[in-house]
PDB file of C-alpha atoms in Angstrom:
ATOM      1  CA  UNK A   1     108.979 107.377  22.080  1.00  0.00           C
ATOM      2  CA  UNK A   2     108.486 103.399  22.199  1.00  0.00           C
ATOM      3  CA  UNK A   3     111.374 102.327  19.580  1.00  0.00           C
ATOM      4  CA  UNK A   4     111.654  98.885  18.142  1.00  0.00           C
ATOM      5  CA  UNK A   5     115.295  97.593  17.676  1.00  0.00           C
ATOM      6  CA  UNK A   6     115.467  94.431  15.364  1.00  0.00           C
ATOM      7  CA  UNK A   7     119.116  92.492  16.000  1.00  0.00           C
ATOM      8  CA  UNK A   8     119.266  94.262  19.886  1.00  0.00           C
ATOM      9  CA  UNK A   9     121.259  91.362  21.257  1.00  0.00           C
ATOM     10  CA  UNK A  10     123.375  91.966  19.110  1.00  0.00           C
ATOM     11  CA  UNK A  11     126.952  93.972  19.375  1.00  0.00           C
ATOM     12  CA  UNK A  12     125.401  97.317  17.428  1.00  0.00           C
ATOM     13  CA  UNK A  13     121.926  96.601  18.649  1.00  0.00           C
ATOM     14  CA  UNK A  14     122.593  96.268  22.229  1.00  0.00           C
ATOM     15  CA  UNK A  15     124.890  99.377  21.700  1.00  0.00           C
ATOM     16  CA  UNK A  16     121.772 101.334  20.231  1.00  0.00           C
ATOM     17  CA  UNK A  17     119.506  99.969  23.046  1.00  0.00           C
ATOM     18  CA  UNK A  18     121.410 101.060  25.687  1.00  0.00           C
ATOM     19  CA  UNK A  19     121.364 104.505  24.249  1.00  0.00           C
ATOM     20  CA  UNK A  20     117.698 104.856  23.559  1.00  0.00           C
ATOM     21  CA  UNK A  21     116.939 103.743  27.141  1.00  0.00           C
ATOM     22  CA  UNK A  22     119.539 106.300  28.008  1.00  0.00           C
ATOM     23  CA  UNK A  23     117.454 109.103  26.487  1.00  0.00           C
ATOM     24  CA  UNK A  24     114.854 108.436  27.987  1.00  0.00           C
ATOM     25  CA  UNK A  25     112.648 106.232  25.973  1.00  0.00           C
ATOM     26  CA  UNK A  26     110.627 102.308  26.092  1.00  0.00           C
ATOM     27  CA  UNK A  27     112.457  99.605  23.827  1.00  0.00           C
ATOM     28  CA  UNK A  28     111.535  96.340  22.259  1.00  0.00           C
ATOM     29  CA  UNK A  29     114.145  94.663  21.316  1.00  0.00           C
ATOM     30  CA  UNK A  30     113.485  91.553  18.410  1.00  0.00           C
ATOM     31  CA  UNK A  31     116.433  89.165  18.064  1.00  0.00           C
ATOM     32  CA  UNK A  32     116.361  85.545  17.142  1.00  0.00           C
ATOM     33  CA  UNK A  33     120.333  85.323  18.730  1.00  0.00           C
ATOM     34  CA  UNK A  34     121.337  83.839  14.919  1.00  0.00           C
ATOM     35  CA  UNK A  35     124.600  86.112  15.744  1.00  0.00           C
ATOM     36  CA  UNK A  36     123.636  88.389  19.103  1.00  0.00           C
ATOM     37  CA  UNK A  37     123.903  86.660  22.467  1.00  0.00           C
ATOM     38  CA  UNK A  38     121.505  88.135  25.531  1.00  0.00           C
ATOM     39  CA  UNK A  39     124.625  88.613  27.395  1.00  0.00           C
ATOM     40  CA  UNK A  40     124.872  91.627  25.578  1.00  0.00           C
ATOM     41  CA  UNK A  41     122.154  92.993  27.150  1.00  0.00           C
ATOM     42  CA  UNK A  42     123.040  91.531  30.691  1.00  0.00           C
ATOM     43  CA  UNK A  43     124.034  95.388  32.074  1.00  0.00           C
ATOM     44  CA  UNK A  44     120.540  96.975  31.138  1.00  0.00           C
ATOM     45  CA  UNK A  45     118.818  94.081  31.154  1.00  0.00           C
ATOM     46  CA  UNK A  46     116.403  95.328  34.760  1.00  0.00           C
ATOM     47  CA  UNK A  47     115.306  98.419  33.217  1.00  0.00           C
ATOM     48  CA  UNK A  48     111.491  98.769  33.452  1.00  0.00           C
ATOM     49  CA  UNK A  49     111.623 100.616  29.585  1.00  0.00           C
ATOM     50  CA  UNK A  50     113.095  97.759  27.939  1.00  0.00           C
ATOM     51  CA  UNK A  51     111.079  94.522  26.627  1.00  0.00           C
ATOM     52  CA  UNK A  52     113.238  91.928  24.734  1.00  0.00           C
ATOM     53  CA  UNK A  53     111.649  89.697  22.351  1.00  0.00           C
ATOM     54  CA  UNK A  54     113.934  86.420  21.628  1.00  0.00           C
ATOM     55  CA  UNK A  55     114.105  83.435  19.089  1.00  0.00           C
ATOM     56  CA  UNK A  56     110.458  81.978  18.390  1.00  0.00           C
ATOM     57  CA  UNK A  57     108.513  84.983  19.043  1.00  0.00           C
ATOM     58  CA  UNK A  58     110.842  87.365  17.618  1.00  0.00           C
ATOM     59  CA  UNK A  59     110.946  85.235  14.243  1.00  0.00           C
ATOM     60  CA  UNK A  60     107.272  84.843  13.820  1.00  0.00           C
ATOM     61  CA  UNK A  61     107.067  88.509  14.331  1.00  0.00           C
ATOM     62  CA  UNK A  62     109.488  89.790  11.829  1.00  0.00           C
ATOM     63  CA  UNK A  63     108.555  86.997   9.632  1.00  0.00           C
ATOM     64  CA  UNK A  64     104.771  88.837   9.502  1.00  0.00           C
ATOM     65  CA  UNK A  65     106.079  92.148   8.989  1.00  0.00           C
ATOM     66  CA  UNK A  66     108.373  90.782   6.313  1.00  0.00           C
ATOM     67  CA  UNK A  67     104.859  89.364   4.182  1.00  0.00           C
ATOM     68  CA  UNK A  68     102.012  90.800   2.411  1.00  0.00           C
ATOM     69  CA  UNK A  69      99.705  89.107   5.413  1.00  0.00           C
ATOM     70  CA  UNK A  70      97.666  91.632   6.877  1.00  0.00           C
ATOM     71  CA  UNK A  71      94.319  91.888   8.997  1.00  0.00           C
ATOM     72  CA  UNK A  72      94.930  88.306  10.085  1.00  0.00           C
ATOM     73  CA  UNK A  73      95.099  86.777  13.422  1.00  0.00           C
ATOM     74  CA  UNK A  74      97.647  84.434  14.043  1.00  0.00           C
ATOM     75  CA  UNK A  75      98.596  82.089  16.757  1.00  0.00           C
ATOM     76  CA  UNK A  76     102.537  81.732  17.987  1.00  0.00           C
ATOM     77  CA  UNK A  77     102.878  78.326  19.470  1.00  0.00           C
ATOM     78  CA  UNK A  78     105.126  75.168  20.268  1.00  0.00           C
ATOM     79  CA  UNK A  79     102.696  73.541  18.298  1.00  0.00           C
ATOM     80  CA  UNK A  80     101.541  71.286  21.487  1.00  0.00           C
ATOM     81  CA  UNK A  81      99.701  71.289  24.828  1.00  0.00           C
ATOM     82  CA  UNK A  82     101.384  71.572  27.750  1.00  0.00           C
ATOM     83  CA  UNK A  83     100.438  71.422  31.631  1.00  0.00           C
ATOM     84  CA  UNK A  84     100.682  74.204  33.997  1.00  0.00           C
ATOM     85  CA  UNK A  85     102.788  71.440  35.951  1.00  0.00           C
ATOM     86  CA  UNK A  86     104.993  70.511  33.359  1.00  0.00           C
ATOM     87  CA  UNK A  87     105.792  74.213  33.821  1.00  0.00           C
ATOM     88  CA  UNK A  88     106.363  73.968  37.326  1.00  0.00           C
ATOM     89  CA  UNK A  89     108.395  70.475  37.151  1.00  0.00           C
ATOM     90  CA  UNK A  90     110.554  72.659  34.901  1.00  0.00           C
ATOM     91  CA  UNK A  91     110.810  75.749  36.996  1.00  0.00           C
ATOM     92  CA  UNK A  92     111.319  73.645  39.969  1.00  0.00           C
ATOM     93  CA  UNK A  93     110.369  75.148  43.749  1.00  0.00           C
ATOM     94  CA  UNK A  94     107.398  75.164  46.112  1.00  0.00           C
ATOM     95  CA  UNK A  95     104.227  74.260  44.368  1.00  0.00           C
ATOM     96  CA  UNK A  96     100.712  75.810  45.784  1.00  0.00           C
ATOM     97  CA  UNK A  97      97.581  74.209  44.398  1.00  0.00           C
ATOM     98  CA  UNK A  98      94.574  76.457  43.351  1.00  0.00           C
ATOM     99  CA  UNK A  99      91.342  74.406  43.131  1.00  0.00           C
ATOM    100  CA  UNK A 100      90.011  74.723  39.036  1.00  0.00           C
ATOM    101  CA  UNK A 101      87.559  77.760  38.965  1.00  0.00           C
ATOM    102  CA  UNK A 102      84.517  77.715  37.181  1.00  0.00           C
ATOM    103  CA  UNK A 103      84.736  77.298  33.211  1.00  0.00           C
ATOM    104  CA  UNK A 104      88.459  77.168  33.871  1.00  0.00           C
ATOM    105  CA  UNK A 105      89.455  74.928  30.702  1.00  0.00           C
ATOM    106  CA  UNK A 106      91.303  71.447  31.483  1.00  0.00           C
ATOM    107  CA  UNK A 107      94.067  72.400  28.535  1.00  0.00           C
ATOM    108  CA  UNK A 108      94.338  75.280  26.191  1.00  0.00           C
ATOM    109  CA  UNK A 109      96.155  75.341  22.516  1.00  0.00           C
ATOM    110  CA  UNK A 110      97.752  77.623  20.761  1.00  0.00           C
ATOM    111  CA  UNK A 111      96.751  76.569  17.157  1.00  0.00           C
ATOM    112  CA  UNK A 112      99.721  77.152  14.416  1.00  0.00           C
ATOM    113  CA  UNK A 113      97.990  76.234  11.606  1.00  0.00           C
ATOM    114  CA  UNK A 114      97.463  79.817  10.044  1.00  0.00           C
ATOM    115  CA  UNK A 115     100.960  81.005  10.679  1.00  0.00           C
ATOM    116  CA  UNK A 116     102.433  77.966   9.179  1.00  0.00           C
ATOM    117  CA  UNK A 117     100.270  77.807   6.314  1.00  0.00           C
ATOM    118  CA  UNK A 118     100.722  81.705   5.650  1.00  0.00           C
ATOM    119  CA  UNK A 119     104.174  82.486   6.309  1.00  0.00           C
ATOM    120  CA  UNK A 120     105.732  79.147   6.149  1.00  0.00           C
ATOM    121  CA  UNK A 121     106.848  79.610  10.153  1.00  0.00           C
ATOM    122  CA  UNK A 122     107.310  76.914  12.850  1.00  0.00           C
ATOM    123  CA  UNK A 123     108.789  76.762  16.066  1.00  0.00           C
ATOM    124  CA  UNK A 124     112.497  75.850  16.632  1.00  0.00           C
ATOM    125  CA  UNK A 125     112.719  76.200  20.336  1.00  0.00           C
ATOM    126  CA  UNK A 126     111.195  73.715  22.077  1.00  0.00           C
ATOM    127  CA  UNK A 127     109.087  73.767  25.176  1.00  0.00           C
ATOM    128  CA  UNK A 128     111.533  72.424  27.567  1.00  0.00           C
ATOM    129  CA  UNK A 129     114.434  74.631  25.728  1.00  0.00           C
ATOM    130  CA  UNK A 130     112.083  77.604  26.308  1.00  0.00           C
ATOM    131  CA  UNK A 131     111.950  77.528  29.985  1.00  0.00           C
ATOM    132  CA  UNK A 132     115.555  76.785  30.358  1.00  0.00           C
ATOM    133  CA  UNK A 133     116.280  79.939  28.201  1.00  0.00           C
ATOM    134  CA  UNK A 134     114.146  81.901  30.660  1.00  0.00           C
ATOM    135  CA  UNK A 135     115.345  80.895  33.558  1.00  0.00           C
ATOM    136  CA  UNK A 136     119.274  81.497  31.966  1.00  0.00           C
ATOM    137  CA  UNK A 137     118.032  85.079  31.569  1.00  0.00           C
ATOM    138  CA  UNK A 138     115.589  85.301  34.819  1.00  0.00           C
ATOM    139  CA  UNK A 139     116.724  89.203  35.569  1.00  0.00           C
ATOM    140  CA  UNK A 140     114.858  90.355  32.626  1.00  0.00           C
ATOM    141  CA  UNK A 141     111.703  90.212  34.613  1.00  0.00           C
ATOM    142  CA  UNK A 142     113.097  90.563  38.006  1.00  0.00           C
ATOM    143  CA  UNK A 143     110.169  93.695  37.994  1.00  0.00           C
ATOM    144  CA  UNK A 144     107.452  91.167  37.598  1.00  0.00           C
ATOM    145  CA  UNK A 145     104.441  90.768  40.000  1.00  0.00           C
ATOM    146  CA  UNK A 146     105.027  87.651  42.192  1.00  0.00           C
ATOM    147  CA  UNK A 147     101.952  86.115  41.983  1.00  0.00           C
ATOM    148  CA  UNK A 148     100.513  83.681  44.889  1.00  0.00           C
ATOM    149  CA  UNK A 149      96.924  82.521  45.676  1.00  0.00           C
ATOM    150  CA  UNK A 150      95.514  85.448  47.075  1.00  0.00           C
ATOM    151  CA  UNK A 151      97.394  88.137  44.095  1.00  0.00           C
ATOM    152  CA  UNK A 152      95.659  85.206  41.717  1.00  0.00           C
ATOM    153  CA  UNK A 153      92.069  85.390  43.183  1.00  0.00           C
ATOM    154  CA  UNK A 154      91.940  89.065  43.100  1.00  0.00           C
ATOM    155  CA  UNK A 155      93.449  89.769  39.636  1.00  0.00           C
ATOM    156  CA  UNK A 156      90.812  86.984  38.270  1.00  0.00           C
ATOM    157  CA  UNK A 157      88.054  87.778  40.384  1.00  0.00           C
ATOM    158  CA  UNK A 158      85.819  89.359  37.480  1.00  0.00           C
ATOM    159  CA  UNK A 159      86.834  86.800  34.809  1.00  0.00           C
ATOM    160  CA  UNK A 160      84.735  83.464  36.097  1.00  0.00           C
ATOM    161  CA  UNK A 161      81.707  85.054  37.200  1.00  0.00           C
ATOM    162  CA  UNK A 162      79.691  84.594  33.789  1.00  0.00           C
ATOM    163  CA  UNK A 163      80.915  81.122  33.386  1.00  0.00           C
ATOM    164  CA  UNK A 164      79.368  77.866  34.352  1.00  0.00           C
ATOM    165  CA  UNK A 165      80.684  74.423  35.449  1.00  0.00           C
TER     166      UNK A 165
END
């Protein structure tokens, strides 16, 4: 069973968690760390079942389930643009440059103007703040792909091929 755990990082939440993963099942867990801290989660935080949702996202999220709002798309954003390296100055470490590929757009958007209007919801975290908070709590995705040029090229092979300069 997938199971959705709202408050996770919490002291009961991360309790629960830990359980559910125990027997045997995938969980989400949604906290916006008001009162939970992700050290809480520190011991289980490698397991491949477990997903943890924090701050930004996790508000916007439970903010839509919370409202009448339904059948709508909405975007979850900083509410600005920012560079692929502006992400890297941030991370820090070896940079390889991949040429542009073909309909490959200069800057993309995440445009907050529904959610805002809608639910009333804006970011808190900023950009910057947002990287640092990832990189605090790195082991979460120590299961992730690494991805390099060659991992890149093949796992966007098919998506550039119907697109023009």
């Amino acid at each position: 069973m997938h199971c959705v755990v709202t408050g996770g990082a919490g002291f009961i939440g991360s309790h629960l968690t830990e359980r559910l993963l125990n027997d045997g099942h995938t969980v989400t867990v949604i906290d916006n760390c008001s009162t939970g801290r992700t050290a809480n989660l520190d011991h289980i935080a490698g397991s491949p079942d477990l997903t943890i949702l924090i701050k930004d996202v996790a508000d916007a999220f439970v903010t839509a389930a919370a409202s009448d709002v339904r059948a709508t798309t909405m975007n979850v954003g900083s509410d600005n643009t920012y560079s692929v390296d502006r992400l890297v100055e941030l991370l820090g470490g070896d940079v390889e440059y991949i040429r542009k590929r073909p309909g490959e757009p200069d800057c993309t958007f995440a445009d907050t103007t529904r959610i805002k209007e809608l639910l009333g919801w804006q970011a808190s975290v900023s950009f910057d703040d947002g990287v640092d908070k990832m990189l605090e709590n790195i082991s979460y995705w120590q299961a992730a792909p690494v991805w390099d040029k060659a991992t890149i090229a093949d796992a966007t092979a098919g998506w550039f091929k119907y697109l023009k300069d």
